[in-house]
Coordinates of C-alpha atoms in Angstrom, one line a residue:
M1 CA 169.1 -14.6 -73.0
G2 CA 166.1 -12.9 -74.6
G3 CA 165.2 -10.6 -71.7
I4 CA 161.8 -10.0 -70.2
G5 CA 160.6 -8.0 -73.2
G6 CA 161.6 -10.8 -75.6
W7 CA 159.8 -13.4 -73.4
L8 CA 156.6 -11.5 -73.3
A9 CA 156.6 -10.9 -77.1
F10 CA 157.2 -14.6 -77.6
G11 CA 154.5 -15.6 -75.1
R12 CA 151.9 -13.4 -76.9
G13 CA 152.7 -15.3 -80.1
S14 CA 152.3 -18.7 -78.5
G15 CA 149.3 -18.1 -76.2
E16 CA 147.4 -21.2 -77.2
R17 CA 150.3 -23.5 -76.4
C18 CA 150.8 -25.1 -73.0
D19 CA 147.2 -24.0 -72.1
G20 CA 148.1 -20.4 -72.7
L21 CA 150.9 -20.4 -70.0
L22 CA 153.5 -19.3 -72.5
G23 CA 151.5 -16.2 -72.8
N24 CA 151.1 -15.6 -69.1
E25 CA 153.0 -12.4 -68.5
S26 CA 153.0 -12.7 -64.8
L27 CA 154.4 -16.2 -64.9
L28 CA 157.0 -15.3 -67.5
K29 CA 158.2 -12.3 -65.5
T30 CA 158.7 -14.5 -62.5
V31 CA 160.9 -17.1 -64.2
A32 CA 162.7 -14.5 -66.3
A33 CA 164.0 -12.9 -63.1
A34 CA 165.8 -16.2 -62.3
D35 CA 167.8 -15.9 -65.6
A36 CA 166.3 -19.0 -67.0
D37 CA 166.4 -19.5 -70.7
R38 CA 163.3 -18.4 -72.6
P39 CA 160.9 -21.4 -72.6
S40 CA 159.4 -22.6 -75.9
T41 CA 157.7 -25.7 -74.6
C42 CA 155.8 -26.8 -71.5
A43 CA 158.8 -28.9 -70.4
E44 CA 161.1 -25.9 -70.6
L45 CA 158.6 -23.8 -68.7
G46 CA 158.5 -26.4 -66.0
D47 CA 162.3 -26.5 -65.8
A48 CA 162.4 -22.7 -65.6
I49 CA 159.9 -22.7 -62.7
K50 CA 162.0 -25.2 -60.8
K51 CA 165.1 -23.1 -61.4
A52 CA 163.4 -20.0 -60.2
T53 CA 161.8 -21.6 -57.1
T54 CA 164.3 -24.2 -55.8
G55 CA 168.0 -24.3 -55.0
G56 CA 170.8 -26.8 -54.4
E57 CA 169.7 -27.8 -50.9
P58 CA 166.3 -29.5 -50.7
G59 CA 163.8 -27.6 -48.6
R60 CA 166.1 -24.5 -48.2
H61 CA 165.2 -21.4 -50.1
T62 CA 166.3 -17.8 -50.5
V63 CA 163.7 -15.0 -50.2
A64 CA 163.9 -14.6 -54.0
Q65 CA 163.1 -18.3 -54.6
A66 CA 160.2 -18.2 -52.1
Q67 CA 158.8 -15.1 -53.8
A68 CA 159.1 -16.8 -57.1
M69 CA 157.1 -19.8 -55.8
K70 CA 154.4 -17.6 -54.4
S71 CA 154.3 -15.6 -57.7
V72 CA 154.0 -18.8 -59.7
L73 CA 151.1 -20.1 -57.6
Y74 CA 149.2 -16.8 -58.0
A75 CA 150.0 -16.6 -61.7
L76 CA 148.6 -20.1 -62.2
A77 CA 145.5 -19.4 -60.0
P78 CA 144.9 -15.6 -60.4
A79 CA 141.4 -15.5 -58.9
E80 CA 139.5 -17.4 -56.3
G81 CA 137.6 -20.2 -57.9
H82 CA 139.8 -20.1 -61.0
R83 CA 140.1 -23.7 -62.3
V84 CA 143.7 -24.3 -63.3
E85 CA 144.5 -26.2 -66.5
L86 CA 147.9 -27.7 -66.7
D87 CA 149.7 -29.5 -69.6
P88 CA 150.6 -33.1 -68.4
T89 CA 154.3 -32.2 -68.8
L90 CA 154.0 -29.5 -66.2
R91 CA 152.4 -31.6 -63.5
P92 CA 155.4 -33.6 -62.2
L93 CA 157.7 -30.6 -62.4
L94 CA 155.3 -28.4 -60.4
A95 CA 154.8 -31.3 -57.9
S96 CA 158.5 -31.4 -57.4
A97 CA 158.6 -27.7 -56.7
L98 CA 155.6 -27.9 -54.3
A99 CA 157.1 -30.8 -52.5
D100 CA 160.3 -28.8 -51.9
Y101 CA 158.0 -26.3 -50.0
G102 CA 156.6 -29.0 -47.8
P103 CA 156.3 -27.0 -44.6
D104 CA 154.6 -24.1 -46.4
V105 CA 152.1 -26.3 -48.2
Y106 CA 151.4 -28.2 -45.0
A107 CA 150.7 -25.0 -43.1
R108 CA 148.3 -23.7 -45.7
L109 CA 146.5 -27.1 -45.9
H110 CA 145.8 -27.3 -42.2
S111 CA 145.1 -23.5 -42.0
L112 CA 145.8 -23.3 -38.3
D113 CA 149.0 -21.1 -38.4
P114 CA 148.0 -17.5 -38.1
A115 CA 151.3 -16.3 -39.7
Y116 CA 150.5 -18.1 -42.8
T117 CA 146.9 -16.8 -42.8
T118 CA 147.9 -13.1 -42.3
K119 CA 150.8 -13.3 -44.8
A120 CA 149.0 -15.1 -47.6
G121 CA 148.0 -12.0 -49.7
A122 CA 149.5 -11.8 -53.1
D123 CA 151.3 -8.5 -52.3
I124 CA 152.8 -9.7 -49.0
P125 CA 156.4 -10.9 -49.4
P126 CA 158.0 -14.1 -47.9
W127 CA 159.4 -13.8 -44.4
Q128 CA 162.4 -15.4 -42.6
D129 CA 162.8 -16.8 -39.0
A130 CA 165.0 -19.2 -37.2
Q131 CA 163.6 -22.1 -39.2
G132 CA 164.3 -20.5 -42.6
V133 CA 162.4 -18.6 -45.3
H134 CA 158.6 -19.1 -45.7
M135 CA 156.0 -18.1 -48.2
A136 CA 152.2 -18.2 -48.0
V137 CA 149.3 -18.1 -50.5
D138 CA 145.6 -18.1 -50.0
Y139 CA 144.2 -21.6 -49.3
I140 CA 141.9 -21.7 -52.3
H141 CA 144.6 -20.7 -54.7
L142 CA 146.9 -23.5 -53.5
L143 CA 144.0 -26.0 -53.7
N144 CA 143.3 -25.1 -57.3
V145 CA 146.9 -25.6 -58.3
L146 CA 147.1 -28.8 -56.3
A147 CA 143.9 -30.2 -58.0
A148 CA 145.5 -29.5 -61.4
V149 CA 148.8 -31.1 -60.5
A150 CA 147.0 -34.0 -58.9
E151 CA 145.5 -35.2 -62.2
D152 CA 148.9 -36.9 -62.5
P153 CA 148.7 -39.6 -59.8
E154 CA 152.4 -39.8 -59.3
A155 CA 152.6 -36.0 -59.0
Y156 CA 149.8 -36.1 -56.4
A157 CA 151.7 -38.8 -54.5
A158 CA 154.8 -36.7 -54.4
V159 CA 153.0 -33.8 -52.8
R160 CA 151.2 -36.1 -50.4
M161 CA 154.4 -37.8 -49.3
A162 CA 155.9 -34.3 -48.6
T163 CA 152.8 -33.5 -46.6
A164 CA 153.1 -36.7 -44.6
R165 CA 156.8 -36.1 -43.9
T166 CA 156.0 -32.6 -42.6
A167 CA 153.2 -34.0 -40.4
E168 CA 155.7 -36.4 -39.0
R169 CA 158.2 -33.7 -38.2
D170 CA 155.4 -31.8 -36.4
L171 CA 154.5 -34.9 -34.4
A172 CA 158.2 -35.6 -33.6
S173 CA 158.4 -32.1 -32.0
V174 CA 156.0 -33.1 -29.2
P175 CA 158.0 -33.8 -26.0
A176 CA 157.8 -37.3 -24.5
G177 CA 155.0 -37.5 -22.0
A178 CA 153.1 -34.5 -23.3
A179 CA 149.4 -34.8 -23.1
G180 CA 146.2 -32.8 -23.7
D181 CA 146.5 -29.9 -26.1
A182 CA 150.3 -30.2 -26.4
A183 CA 149.8 -33.6 -28.0
E184 CA 146.4 -33.1 -29.7
T185 CA 147.2 -29.8 -31.5
P186 CA 150.0 -31.3 -33.7
A187 CA 147.9 -34.3 -34.3
V188 CA 145.0 -32.1 -35.5
R189 CA 147.4 -30.2 -37.8
G190 CA 148.6 -33.3 -39.5
A191 CA 145.2 -34.8 -39.8
R192 CA 143.8 -31.6 -41.3
A193 CA 146.6 -31.3 -43.8
L194 CA 146.3 -34.9 -45.0
G195 CA 142.5 -34.6 -44.9
A196 CA 142.8 -31.6 -47.3
M197 CA 144.8 -33.8 -49.6
N198 CA 142.0 -36.3 -49.4
G199 CA 139.7 -33.6 -50.5
V200 CA 141.9 -32.8 -53.5
A201 CA 141.9 -36.5 -54.3
A202 CA 138.1 -36.7 -54.1
T203 CA 137.8 -33.7 -56.4
V204 CA 140.1 -35.2 -59.0
G205 CA 138.1 -38.4 -58.8
K206 CA 134.9 -36.6 -59.5
R207 CA 136.4 -34.8 -62.4
L208 CA 137.8 -38.1 -63.9
G209 CA 134.7 -40.2 -63.4
D210 CA 134.3 -43.6 -61.7
E211 CA 136.4 -45.8 -64.0
K212 CA 139.3 -43.5 -64.4
S213 CA 139.1 -42.6 -60.8
R214 CA 139.7 -46.2 -59.7
T215 CA 142.7 -46.4 -61.9
W216 CA 144.0 -43.1 -60.5
R217 CA 143.6 -44.2 -56.9
T218 CA 145.5 -47.5 -57.6
R219 CA 148.3 -45.6 -59.2
V220 CA 148.5 -43.2 -56.3
A221 CA 149.0 -46.1 -53.9
E222 CA 151.6 -47.7 -56.2
A223 CA 153.5 -44.4 -56.4
L224 CA 153.5 -44.0 -52.6
L225 CA 154.8 -47.5 -52.2
A226 CA 157.6 -46.7 -54.8
S227 CA 158.6 -43.5 -53.0
S228 CA 161.2 -43.3 -50.3
A229 CA 160.2 -42.6 -46.7
D230 CA 163.8 -41.8 -45.8
A231 CA 164.4 -38.3 -44.4
P232 CA 165.1 -35.8 -47.2
A233 CA 168.5 -34.0 -47.1
G234 CA 168.5 -31.1 -44.6
D235 CA 165.8 -32.8 -42.5
G236 CA 168.1 -33.6 -39.6
G237 CA 166.9 -37.2 -39.6
V238 CA 163.6 -36.5 -37.9
A239 CA 161.3 -37.7 -40.7
G240 CA 161.1 -41.2 -42.0
H241 CA 160.1 -43.5 -39.2
L242 CA 156.4 -42.9 -39.0
T243 CA 156.0 -42.7 -42.8
S244 CA 158.1 -45.9 -43.3
T245 CA 155.9 -47.7 -40.8
W246 CA 152.8 -46.5 -42.5
L247 CA 154.2 -47.5 -45.9
R248 CA 155.0 -51.0 -44.5
D249 CA 151.4 -51.3 -43.4
L250 CA 150.2 -50.0 -46.9
R251 CA 152.3 -52.7 -48.6
A252 CA 150.8 -55.4 -46.3
T253 CA 147.3 -54.3 -47.3
A254 CA 145.5 -56.2 -50.0
P255 CA 145.9 -54.4 -53.4
E256 CA 142.2 -53.8 -53.8
A257 CA 142.0 -52.1 -50.3
R258 CA 145.1 -49.9 -50.6
A259 CA 143.2 -46.9 -52.0
D260 CA 141.0 -46.8 -48.9
F261 CA 144.1 -47.3 -46.7
V262 CA 145.6 -44.2 -48.3
E263 CA 142.5 -42.2 -47.5
A264 CA 142.7 -43.4 -43.9
Q265 CA 146.3 -42.1 -43.6
P266 CA 145.4 -39.1 -41.3
V267 CA 144.1 -41.5 -38.6
E268 CA 146.6 -44.3 -39.2
M269 CA 149.6 -41.9 -38.8
I270 CA 148.1 -40.8 -35.4
R271 CA 147.5 -44.4 -34.4
I272 CA 151.1 -45.4 -35.1
W273 CA 152.4 -42.3 -33.3
A274 CA 150.2 -42.8 -30.2
T275 CA 151.2 -46.5 -30.0
E276 CA 154.9 -45.7 -30.2
R277 CA 154.6 -43.0 -27.6
G278 CA 153.0 -45.6 -25.2
A279 CA 149.7 -43.6 -24.9
G280 CA 147.1 -45.4 -23.0
E281 CA 144.0 -46.7 -24.8
A282 CA 141.8 -43.8 -23.6
A283 CA 144.3 -41.2 -24.7
S284 CA 145.0 -43.0 -28.0
Q285 CA 141.3 -43.2 -28.8
R286 CA 140.9 -39.5 -28.1
L287 CA 143.7 -38.7 -30.5
R288 CA 142.4 -41.0 -33.2
S289 CA 138.9 -39.6 -32.9
S290 CA 140.2 -36.0 -33.0
A291 CA 142.3 -36.9 -36.1
E292 CA 139.3 -38.5 -37.8
N293 CA 137.0 -35.6 -37.2
S294 CA 139.6 -33.1 -38.2
S295 CA 140.6 -34.9 -41.4
T296 CA 137.0 -35.4 -42.5
A297 CA 136.2 -31.7 -41.9
A298 CA 139.3 -30.7 -43.9
A299 CA 138.4 -33.0 -46.7
N300 CA 134.9 -31.6 -46.9
E301 CA 136.2 -28.0 -46.8
A302 CA 138.6 -28.7 -49.6
Q303 CA 135.9 -30.3 -51.8
R304 CA 133.5 -27.4 -51.2
A305 CA 136.2 -24.9 -52.0
L306 CA 137.2 -26.7 -55.2
G307 CA 133.6 -27.1 -56.2
K308 CA 132.9 -23.4 -56.4

């Protein structure tokens, strides 16, 4: 072990490598606290981040791990509007860590949970409740990291699938027969979270340009089809059904239309859910309209935030 002091000295000597992240003192302090070996490459830094932020049970974190995840996100995006640059090696590793914090990412993307809004400040620690440990970061900081991660289409797909699974768990919590706000509010949360991911995708597409964007969108759809919709460990078996149905429909879609079908996921998930709940046509249409309006608004909000 080189210790924090050794890490920082090493980082200063390698500031141009890994887009300068090996010289990011805040980031190095965070991963050093987890007793990870001193990183000398981007891959080693990514491994150190995963070690500091995740544990042996998927989706379950200690307060120290959640604090490390929060600190990493703020170290990568230290200021509002800061465009994050990531070495390609880091993108899948960060995506894996972010996917492990699916409920926290989901809550910040839909921005409708007041606890996550009030506890998002850089100096506010994670908190614990009956559901486990949670951490929150400012919306724009998360978006900037996601946009950098998402330049890798498979990494983007991993975070999007984690978001879809969390949206499904949210919908599964609605009691049978619930109507009105009790049904619409979770639908809006899911639509907004996936809509924000659409906004991230649109931003990446703009940065890549038309030709590369088409290839990127195709690879996202392929990566989603290659992913498992099965419930992750520790999920209690809730997630998997809606996402597996949606993936079945994606697979049945003509290859040239799959990118558009992915973009329509916020509404399609609600359509599937409403149908399976036996909602009448009028109620189902209201839910779909609400999902479409919410997802479009969230996508536009994300694009505006990332365009600053």
